[in-house]
mmCIF file of N, CA and C in Angstrom:
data_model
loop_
_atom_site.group_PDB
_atom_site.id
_atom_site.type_symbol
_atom_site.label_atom_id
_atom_site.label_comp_id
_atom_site.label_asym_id
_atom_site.label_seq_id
_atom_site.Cartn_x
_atom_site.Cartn_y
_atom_site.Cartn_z
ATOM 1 N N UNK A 16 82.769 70.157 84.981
ATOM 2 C CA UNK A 16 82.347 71.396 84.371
ATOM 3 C C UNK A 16 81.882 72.370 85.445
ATOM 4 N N UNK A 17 82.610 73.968 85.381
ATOM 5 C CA UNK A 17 82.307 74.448 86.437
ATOM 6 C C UNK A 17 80.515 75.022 86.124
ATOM 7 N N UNK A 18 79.679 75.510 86.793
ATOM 8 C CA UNK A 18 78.524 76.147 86.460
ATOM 9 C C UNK A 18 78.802 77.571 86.314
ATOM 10 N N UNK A 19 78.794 78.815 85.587
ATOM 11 C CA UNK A 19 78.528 79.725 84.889
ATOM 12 C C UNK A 19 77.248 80.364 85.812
ATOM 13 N N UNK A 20 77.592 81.621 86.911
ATOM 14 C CA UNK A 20 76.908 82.161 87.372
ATOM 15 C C UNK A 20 76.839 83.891 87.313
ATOM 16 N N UNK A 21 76.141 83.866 86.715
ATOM 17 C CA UNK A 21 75.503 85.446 86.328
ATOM 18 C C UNK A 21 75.188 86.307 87.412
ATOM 19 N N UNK A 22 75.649 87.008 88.412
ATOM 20 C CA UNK A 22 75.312 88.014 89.044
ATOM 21 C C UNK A 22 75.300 89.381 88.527
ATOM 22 N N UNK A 23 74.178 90.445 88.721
ATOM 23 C CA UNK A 23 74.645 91.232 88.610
ATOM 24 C C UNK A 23 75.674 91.733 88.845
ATOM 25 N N UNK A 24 76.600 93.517 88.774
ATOM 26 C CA UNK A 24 77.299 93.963 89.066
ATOM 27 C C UNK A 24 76.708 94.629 90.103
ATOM 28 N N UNK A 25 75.242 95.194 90.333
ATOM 29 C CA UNK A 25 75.437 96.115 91.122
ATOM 30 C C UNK A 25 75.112 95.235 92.266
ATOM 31 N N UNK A 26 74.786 94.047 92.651
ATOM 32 C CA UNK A 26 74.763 92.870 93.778
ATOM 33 C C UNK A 26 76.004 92.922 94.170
ATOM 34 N N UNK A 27 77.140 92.898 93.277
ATOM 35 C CA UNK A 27 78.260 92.449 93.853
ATOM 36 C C UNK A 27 78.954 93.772 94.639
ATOM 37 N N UNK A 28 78.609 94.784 94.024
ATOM 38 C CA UNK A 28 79.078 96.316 95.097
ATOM 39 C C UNK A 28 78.331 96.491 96.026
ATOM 40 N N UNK A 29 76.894 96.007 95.895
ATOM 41 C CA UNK A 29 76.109 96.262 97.206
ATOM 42 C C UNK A 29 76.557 95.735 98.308
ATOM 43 N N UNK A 30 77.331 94.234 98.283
ATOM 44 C CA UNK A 30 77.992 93.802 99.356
ATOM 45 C C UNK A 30 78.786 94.882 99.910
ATOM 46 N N UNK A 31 78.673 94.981 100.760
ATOM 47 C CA UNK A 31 79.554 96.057 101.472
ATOM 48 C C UNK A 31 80.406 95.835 102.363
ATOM 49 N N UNK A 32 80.343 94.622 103.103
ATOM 50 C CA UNK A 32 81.408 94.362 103.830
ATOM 51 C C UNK A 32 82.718 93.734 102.168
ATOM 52 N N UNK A 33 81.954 93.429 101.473
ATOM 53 C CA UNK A 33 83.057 93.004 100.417
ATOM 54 C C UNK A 33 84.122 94.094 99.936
ATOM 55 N N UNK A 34 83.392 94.932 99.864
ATOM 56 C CA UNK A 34 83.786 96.199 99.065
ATOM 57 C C UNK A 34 84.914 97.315 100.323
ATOM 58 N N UNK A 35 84.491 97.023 101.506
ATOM 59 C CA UNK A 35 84.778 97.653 103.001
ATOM 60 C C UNK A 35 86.277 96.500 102.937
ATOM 61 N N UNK A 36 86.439 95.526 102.513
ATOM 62 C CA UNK A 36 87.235 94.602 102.809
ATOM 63 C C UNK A 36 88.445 95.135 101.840
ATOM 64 N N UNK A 37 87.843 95.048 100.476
ATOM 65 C CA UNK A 37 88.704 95.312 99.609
ATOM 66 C C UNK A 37 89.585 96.479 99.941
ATOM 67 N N UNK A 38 88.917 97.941 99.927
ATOM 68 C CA UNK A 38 89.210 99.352 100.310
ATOM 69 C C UNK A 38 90.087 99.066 101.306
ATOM 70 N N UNK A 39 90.163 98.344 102.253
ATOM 71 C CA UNK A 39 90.960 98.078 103.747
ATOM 72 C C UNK A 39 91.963 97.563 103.298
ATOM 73 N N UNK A 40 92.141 96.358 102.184
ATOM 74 C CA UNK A 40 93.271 95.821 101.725
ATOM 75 C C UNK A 40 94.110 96.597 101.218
ATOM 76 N N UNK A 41 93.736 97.534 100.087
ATOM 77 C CA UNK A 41 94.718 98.793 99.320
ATOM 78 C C UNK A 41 95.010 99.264 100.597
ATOM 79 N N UNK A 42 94.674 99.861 101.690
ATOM 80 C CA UNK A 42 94.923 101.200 102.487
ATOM 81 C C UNK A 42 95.992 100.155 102.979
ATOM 82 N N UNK A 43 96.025 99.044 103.683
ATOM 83 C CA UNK A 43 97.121 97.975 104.307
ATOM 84 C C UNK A 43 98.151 98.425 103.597
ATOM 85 N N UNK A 44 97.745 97.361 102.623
ATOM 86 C CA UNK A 44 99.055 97.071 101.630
ATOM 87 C C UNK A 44 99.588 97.839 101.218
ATOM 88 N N UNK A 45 98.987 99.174 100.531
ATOM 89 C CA UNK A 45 99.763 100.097 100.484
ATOM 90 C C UNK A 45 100.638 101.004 101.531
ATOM 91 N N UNK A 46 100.101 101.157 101.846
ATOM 92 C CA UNK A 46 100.982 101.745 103.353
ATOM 93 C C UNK A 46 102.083 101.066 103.675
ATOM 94 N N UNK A 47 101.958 99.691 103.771
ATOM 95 C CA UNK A 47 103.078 98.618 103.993
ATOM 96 C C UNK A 47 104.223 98.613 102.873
ATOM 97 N N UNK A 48 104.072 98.573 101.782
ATOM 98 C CA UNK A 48 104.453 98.619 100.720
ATOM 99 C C UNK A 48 105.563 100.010 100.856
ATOM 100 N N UNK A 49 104.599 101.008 101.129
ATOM 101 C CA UNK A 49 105.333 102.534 101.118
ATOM 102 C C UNK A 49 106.392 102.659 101.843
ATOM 103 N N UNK A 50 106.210 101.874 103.472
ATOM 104 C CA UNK A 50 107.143 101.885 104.572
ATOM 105 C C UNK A 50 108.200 100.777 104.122
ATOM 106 N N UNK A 51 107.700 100.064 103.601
ATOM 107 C CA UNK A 51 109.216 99.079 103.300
ATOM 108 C C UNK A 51 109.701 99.415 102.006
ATOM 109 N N UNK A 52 109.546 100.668 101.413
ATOM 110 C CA UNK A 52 110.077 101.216 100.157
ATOM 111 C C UNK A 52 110.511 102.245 100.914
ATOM 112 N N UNK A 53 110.490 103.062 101.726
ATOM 113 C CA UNK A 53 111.138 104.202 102.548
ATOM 114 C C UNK A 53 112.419 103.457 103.061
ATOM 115 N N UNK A 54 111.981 102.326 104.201
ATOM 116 C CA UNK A 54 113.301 102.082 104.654
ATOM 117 C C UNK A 54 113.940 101.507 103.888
ATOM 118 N N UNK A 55 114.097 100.703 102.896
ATOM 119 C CA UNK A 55 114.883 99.928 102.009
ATOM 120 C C UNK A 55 115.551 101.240 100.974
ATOM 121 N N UNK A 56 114.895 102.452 100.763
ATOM 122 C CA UNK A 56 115.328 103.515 100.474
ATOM 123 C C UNK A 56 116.545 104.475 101.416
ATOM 124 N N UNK A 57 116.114 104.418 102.390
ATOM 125 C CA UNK A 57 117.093 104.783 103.556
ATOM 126 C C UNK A 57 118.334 104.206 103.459
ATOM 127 N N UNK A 58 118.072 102.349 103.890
ATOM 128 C CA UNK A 58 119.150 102.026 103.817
ATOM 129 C C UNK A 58 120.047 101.495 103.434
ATOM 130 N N UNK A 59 119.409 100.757 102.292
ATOM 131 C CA UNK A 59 120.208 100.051 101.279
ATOM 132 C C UNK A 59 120.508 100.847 99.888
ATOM 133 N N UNK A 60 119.779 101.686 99.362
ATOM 134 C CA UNK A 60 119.742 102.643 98.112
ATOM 135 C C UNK A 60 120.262 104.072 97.926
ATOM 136 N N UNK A 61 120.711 104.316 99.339
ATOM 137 C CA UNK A 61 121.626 105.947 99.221
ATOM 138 C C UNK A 61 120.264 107.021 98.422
ATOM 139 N N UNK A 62 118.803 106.312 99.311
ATOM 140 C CA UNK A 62 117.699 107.209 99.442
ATOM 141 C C UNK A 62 117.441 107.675 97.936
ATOM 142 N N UNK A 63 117.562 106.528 96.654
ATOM 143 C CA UNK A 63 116.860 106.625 95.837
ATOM 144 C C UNK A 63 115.412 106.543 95.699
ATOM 145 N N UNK A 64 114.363 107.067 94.641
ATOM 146 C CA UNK A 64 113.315 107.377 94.608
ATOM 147 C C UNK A 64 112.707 105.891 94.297
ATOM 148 N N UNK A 65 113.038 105.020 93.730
ATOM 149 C CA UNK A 65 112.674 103.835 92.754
ATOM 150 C C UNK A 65 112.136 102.734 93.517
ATOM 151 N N UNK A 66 112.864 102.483 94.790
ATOM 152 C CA UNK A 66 112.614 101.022 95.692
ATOM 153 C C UNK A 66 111.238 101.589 96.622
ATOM 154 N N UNK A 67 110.863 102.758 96.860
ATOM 155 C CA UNK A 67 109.377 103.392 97.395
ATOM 156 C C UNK A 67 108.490 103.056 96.347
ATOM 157 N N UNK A 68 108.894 104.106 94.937
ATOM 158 C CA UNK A 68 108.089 103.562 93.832
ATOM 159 C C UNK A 68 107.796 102.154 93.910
ATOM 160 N N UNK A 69 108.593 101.197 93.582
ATOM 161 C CA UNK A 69 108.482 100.236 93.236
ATOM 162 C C UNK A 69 107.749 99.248 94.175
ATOM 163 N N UNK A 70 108.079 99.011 95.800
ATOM 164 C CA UNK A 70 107.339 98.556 96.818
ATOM 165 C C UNK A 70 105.983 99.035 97.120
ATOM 166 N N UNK A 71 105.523 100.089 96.773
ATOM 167 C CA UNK A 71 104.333 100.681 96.992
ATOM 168 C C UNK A 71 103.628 100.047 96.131
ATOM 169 N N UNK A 72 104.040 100.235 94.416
ATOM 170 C CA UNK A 72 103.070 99.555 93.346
ATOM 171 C C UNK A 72 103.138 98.170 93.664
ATOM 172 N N UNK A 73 104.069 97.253 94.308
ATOM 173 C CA UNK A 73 104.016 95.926 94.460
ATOM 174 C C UNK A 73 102.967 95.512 95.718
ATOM 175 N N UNK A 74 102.470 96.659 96.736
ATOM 176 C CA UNK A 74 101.359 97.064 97.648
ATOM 177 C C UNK A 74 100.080 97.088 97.028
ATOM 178 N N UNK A 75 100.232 98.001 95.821
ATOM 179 C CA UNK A 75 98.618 97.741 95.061
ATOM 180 C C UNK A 75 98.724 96.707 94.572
ATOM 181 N N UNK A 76 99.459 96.472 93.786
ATOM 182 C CA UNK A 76 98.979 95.115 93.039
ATOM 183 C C UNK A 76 98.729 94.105 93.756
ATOM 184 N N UNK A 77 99.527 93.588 94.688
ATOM 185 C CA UNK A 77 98.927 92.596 96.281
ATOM 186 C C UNK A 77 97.515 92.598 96.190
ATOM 187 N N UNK A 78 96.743 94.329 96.512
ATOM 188 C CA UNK A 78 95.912 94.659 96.908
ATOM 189 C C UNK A 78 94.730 94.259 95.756
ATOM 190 N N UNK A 79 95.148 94.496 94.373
ATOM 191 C CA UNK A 79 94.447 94.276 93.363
ATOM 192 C C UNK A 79 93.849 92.699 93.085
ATOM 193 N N UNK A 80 94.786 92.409 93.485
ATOM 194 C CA UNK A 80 94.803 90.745 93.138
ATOM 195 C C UNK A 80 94.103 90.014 94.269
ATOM 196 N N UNK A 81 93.805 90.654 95.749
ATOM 197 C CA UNK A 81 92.942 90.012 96.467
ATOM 198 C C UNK A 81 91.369 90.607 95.864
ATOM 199 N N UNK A 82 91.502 91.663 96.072
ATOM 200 C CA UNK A 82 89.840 92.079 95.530
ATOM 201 C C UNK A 82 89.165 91.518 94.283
ATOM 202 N N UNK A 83 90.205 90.939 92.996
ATOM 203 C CA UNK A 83 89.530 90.389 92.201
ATOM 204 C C UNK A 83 89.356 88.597 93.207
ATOM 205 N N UNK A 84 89.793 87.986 94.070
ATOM 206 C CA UNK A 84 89.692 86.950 94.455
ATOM 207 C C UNK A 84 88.364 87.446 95.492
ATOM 208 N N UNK A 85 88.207 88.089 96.247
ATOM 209 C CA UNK A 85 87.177 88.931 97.014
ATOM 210 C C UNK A 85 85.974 88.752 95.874
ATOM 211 N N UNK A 86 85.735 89.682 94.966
ATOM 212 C CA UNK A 86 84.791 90.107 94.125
ATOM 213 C C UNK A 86 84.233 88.872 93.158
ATOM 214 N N UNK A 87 85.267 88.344 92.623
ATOM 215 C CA UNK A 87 85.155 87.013 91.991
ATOM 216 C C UNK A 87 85.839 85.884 91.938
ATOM 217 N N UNK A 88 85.642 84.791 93.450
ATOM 218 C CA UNK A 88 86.722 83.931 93.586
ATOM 219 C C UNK A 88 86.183 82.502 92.842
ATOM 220 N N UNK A 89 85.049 82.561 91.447
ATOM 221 C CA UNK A 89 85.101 81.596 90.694
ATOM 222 C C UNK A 89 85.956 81.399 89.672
ATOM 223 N N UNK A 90 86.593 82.420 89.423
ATOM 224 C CA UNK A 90 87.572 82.327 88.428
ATOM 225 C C UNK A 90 89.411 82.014 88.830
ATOM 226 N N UNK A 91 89.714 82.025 90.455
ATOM 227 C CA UNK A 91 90.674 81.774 90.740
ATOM 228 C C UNK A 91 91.098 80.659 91.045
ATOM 229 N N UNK A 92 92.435 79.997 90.892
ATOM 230 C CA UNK A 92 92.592 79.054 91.495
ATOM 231 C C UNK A 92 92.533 78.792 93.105
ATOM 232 N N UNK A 93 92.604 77.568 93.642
ATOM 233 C CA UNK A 93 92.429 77.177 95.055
ATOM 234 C C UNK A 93 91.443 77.702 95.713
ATOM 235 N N UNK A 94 91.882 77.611 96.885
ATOM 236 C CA UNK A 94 90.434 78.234 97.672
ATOM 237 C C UNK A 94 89.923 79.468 97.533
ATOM 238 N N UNK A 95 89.117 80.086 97.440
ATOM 239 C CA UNK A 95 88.458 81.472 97.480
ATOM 240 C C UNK A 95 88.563 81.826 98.451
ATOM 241 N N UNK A 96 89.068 83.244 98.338
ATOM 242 C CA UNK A 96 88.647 84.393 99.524
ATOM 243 C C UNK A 96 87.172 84.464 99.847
ATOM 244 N N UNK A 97 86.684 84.196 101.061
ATOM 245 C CA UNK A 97 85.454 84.364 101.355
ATOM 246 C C UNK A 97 85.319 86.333 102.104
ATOM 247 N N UNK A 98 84.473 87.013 101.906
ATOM 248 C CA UNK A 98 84.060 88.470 102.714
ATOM 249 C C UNK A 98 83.508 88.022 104.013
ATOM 250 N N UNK A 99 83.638 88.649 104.696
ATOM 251 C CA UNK A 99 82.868 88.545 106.180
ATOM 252 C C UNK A 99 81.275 88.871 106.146
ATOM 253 N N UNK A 100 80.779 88.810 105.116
ATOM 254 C CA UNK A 100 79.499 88.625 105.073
ATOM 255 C C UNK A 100 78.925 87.767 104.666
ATOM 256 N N UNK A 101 79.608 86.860 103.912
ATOM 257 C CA UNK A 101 79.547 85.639 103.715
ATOM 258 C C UNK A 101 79.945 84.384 104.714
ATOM 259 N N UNK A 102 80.576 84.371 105.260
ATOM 260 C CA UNK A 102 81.415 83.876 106.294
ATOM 261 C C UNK A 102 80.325 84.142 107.297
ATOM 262 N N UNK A 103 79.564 85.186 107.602
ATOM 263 C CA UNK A 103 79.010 85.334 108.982
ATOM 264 C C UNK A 103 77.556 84.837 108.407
ATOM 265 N N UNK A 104 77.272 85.046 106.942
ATOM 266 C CA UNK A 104 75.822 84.525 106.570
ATOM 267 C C UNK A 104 76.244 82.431 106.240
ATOM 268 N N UNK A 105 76.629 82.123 106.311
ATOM 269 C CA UNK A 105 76.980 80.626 106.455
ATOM 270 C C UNK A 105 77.014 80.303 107.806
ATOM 271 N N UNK A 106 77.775 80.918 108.441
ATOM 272 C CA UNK A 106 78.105 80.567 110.181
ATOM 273 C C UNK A 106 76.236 80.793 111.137
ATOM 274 N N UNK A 107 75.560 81.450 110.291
ATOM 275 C CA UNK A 107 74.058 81.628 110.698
ATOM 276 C C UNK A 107 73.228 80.539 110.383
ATOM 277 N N UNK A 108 73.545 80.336 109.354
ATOM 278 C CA UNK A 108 72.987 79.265 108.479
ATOM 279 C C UNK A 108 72.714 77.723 109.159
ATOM 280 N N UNK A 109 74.313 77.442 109.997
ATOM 281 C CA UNK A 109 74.455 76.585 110.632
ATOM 282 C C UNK A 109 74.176 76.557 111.596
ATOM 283 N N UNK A 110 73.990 77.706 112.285
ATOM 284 C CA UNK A 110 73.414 77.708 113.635
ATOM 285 C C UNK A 110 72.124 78.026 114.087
ATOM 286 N N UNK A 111 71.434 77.922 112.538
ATOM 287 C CA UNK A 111 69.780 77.516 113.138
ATOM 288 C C UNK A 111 69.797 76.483 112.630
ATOM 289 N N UNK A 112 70.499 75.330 111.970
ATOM 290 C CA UNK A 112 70.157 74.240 111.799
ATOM 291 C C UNK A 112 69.903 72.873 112.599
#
């Protein structure tokens, strides 16, 4: 049985490297997304509008789907995305022990 943990919402935005992480993921992915919808537009599509469309939204959604694993990785399968503030508050943890 998993345990049922109640955080606030505004705890979970206050993280800021979480939130700094997420924002960084859309700007990636999207961008990435955009450029391999340009060239696949260029050169395979006779520079239709649809394969940009379409690679870009497949960029957010990437992007969407880490931040809910970011924001709340009790509800996902396998390992959780850990934030670098977590990661660096554990790695402290251990090294005053």
């Amino acid at each position: 049985m998993a345990v049922e943990r109640n955080i606030p919402s505004e705890e979970i935005v206050q993280d800021k490297a979480s939130f700094d992480q997420a924002t960084a993921n859309l700007l990636v992915k999207t961008g990435l997304g955009l450029s391999i919808g340009i060239v696949a537009s260029a050169l395979l599509f006779k520079r239709r509008m649809w394969p940009v469309t379409f690679f870009t939204g497949a960029g957010v959604g990437a992007a969407y789907a880490d931040a809910q694993r970011i924001f709340d990785s009790s509800k996902t399968l396998g390992k959780p995305a850990t934030s670098y503030a977590a990661a660096s508050a554990a790695m402290s943890k251990n090294s005053k022990a």
